[in-house]
XYZ file of N, CA, C and O in Angstrom:
340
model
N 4.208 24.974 -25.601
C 3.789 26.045 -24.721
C 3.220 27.168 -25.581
O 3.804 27.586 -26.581
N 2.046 27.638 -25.141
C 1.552 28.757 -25.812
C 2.058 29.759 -25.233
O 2.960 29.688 -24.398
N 1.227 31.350 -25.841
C 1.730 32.675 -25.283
C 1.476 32.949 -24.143
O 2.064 33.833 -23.519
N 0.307 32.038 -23.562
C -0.004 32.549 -22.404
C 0.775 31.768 -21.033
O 0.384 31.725 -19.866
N 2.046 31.168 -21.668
C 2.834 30.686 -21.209
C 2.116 29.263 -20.037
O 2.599 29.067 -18.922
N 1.402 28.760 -20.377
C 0.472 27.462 -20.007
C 1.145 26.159 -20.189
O 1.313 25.911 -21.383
N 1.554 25.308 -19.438
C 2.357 23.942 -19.709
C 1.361 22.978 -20.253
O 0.461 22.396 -19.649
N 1.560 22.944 -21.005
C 0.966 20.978 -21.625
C 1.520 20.014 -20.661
O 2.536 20.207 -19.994
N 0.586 18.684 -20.628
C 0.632 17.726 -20.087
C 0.164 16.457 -20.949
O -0.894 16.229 -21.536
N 1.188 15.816 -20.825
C 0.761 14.430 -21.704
C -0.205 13.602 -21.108
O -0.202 13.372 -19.898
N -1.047 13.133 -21.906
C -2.216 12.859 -21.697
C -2.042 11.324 -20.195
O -2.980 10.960 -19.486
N -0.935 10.891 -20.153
C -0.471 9.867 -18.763
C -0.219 10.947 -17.487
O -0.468 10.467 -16.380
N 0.127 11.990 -17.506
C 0.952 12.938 -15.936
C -0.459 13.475 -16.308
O -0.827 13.190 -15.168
N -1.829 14.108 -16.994
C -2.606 14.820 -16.485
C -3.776 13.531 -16.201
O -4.801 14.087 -16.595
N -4.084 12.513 -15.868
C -4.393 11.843 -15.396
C -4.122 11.196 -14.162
O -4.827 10.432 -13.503
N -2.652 11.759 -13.908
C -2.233 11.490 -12.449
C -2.751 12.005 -11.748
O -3.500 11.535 -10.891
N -2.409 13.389 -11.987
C -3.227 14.335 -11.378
C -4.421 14.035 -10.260
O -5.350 13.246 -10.428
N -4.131 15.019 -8.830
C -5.051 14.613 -7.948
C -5.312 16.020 -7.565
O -4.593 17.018 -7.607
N -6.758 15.799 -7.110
C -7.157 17.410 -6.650
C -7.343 17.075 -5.061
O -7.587 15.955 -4.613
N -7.142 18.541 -4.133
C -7.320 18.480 -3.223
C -7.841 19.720 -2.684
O -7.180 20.696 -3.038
N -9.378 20.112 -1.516
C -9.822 21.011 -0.916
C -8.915 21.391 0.373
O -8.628 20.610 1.280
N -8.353 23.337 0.222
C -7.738 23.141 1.503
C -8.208 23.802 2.149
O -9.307 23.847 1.596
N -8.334 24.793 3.440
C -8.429 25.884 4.117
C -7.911 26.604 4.067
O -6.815 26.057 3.948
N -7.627 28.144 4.046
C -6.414 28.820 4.250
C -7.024 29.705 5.522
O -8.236 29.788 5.723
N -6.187 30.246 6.217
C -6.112 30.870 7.461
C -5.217 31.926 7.334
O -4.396 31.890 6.418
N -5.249 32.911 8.152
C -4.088 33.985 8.678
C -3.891 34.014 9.723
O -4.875 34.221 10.432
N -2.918 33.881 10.218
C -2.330 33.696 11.457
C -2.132 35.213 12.291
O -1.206 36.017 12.191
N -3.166 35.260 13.005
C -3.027 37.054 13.892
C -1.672 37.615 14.254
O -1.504 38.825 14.105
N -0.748 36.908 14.687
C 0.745 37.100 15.469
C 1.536 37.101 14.347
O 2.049 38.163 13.992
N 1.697 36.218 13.807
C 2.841 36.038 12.433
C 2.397 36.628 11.056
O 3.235 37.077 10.273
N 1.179 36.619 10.803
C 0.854 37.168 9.364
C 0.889 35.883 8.400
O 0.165 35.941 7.406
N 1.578 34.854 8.578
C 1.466 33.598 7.573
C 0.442 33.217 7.312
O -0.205 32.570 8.136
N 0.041 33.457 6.264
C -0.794 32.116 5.888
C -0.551 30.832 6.240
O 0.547 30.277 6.273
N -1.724 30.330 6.529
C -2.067 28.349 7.282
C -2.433 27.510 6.703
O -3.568 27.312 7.137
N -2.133 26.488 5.592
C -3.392 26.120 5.217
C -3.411 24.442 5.540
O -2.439 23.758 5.858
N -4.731 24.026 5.369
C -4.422 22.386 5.782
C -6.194 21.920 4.743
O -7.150 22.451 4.178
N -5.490 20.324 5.166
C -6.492 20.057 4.236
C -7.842 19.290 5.177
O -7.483 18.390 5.936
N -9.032 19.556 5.147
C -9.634 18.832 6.503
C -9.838 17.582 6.391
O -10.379 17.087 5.403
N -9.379 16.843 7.514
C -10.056 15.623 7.461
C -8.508 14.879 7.375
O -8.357 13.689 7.653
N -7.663 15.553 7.051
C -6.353 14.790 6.809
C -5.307 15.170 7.865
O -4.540 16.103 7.626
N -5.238 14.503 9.004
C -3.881 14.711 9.410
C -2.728 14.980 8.804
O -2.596 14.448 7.702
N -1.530 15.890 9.329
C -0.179 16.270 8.622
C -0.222 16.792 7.197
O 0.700 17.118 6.449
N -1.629 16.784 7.008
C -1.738 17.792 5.444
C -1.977 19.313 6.044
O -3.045 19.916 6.152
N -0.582 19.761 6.416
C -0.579 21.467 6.488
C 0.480 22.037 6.554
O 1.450 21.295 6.706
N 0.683 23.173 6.492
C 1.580 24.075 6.354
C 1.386 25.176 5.848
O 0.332 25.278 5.220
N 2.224 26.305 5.912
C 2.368 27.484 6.225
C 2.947 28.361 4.877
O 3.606 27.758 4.030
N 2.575 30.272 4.681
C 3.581 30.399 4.317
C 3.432 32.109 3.960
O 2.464 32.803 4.271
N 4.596 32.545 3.267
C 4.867 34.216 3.748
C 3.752 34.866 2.707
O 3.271 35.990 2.852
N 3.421 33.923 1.600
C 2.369 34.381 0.740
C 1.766 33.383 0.413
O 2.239 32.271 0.650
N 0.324 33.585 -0.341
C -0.496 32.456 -0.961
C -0.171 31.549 -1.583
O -0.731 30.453 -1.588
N 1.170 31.996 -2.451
C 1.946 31.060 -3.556
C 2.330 30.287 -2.505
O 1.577 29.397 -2.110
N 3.577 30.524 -1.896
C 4.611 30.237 -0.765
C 3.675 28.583 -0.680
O 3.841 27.517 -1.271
N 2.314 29.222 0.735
C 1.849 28.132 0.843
C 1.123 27.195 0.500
O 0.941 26.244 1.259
N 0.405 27.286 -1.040
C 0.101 26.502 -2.027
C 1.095 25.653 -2.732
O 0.822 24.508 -3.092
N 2.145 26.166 -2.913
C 3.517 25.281 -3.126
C 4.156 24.583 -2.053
O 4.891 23.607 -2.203
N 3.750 25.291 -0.612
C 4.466 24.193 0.548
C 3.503 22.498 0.590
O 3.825 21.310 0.582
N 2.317 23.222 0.632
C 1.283 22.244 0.738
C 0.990 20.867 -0.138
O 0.739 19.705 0.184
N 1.165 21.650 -1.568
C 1.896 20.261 -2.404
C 2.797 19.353 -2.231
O 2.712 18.125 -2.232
N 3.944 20.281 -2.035
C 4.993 19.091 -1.485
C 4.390 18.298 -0.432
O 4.438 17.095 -0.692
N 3.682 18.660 0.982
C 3.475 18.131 1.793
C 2.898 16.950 1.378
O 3.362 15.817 1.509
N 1.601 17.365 0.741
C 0.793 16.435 0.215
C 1.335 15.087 -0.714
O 1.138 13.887 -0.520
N 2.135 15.824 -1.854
C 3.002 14.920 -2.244
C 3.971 13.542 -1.415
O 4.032 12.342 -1.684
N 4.454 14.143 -0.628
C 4.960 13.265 0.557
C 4.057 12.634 1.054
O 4.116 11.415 0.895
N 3.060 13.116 1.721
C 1.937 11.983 2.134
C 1.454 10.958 0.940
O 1.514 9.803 1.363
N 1.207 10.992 0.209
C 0.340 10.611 -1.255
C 1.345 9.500 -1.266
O 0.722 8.440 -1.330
N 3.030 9.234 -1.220
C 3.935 8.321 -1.109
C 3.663 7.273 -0.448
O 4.182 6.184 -0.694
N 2.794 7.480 0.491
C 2.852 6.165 1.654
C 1.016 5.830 1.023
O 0.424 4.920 1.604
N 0.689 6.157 0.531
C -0.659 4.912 -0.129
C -1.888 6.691 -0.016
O -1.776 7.900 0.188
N -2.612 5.967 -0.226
C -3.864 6.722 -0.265
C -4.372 7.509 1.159
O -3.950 7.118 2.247
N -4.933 8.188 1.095
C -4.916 8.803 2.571
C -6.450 8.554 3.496
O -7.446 8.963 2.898
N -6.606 8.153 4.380
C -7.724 7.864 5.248
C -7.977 9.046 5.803
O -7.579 9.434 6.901
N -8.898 9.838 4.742
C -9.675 11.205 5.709
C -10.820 10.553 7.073
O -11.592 9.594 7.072
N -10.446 11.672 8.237
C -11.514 11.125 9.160
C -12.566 12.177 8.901
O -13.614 11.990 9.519
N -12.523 13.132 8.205
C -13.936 14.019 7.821
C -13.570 14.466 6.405
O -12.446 14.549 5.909
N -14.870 14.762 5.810
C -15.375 15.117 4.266
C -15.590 16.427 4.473
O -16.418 16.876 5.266
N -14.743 17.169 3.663
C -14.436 18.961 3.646
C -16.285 19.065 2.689
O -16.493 18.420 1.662
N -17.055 19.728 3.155
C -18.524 19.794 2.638
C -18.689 21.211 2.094
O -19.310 21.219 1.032
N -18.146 22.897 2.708
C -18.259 23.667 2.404
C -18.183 24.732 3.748
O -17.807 24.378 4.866
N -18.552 25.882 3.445
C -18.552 27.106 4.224
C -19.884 27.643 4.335
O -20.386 28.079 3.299
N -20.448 27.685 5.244
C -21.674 28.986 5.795
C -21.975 29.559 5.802
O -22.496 28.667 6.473
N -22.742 31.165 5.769
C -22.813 32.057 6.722
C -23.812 32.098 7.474
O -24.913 31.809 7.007
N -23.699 32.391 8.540
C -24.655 32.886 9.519
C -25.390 34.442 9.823
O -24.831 35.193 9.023
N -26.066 34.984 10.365
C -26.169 35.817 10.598
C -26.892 35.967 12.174
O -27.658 35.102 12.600
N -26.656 36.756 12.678
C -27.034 37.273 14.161
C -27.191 38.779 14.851
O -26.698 39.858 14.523
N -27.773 38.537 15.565
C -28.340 40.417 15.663
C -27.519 40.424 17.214
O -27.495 41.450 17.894
């Protein structure tokens, strides 16, 4: 571990490694953050801060990732803007 307190990974666990695109949301009534991943059913969850639900969401994900590979029904592509008068 360096100073900037950064974990090493042996060159087998950072190859495990899987990346995933999520959404995040704020919830008007509760204030939680939402986040989910598109295209993936049961990839979501919630939480009192950004950390909170970036760490819930892993686990989630993690748990899903257990039962095989995941069948997205849509490809997360990006964000927009529009404009209108």
């Amino acid at each position: 571990m360096d100073g900037a307190g950064s974990r090493a990974y042996s060159q087998g666990e950072d190859e495990r490694m899987r990346s995933f695109n999520f959404v995040v949301e704020r919830d008007p009534d509760t204030g939680y953050f939402v986040g989910y991943v598109p295209g993936w059913p049961g990839a979501h969850s919630q939480g009192d801060s950004l950390d909170e639900l970036q760490g819930n969401l892993q686990e989630v994900v993690s748990m899903l990732l257990e039962d095989g590979e995941p069948k997205l029904e849509s490809e997360f592509v990006g964000v927009q803007t529009i404009r209108v008068a």
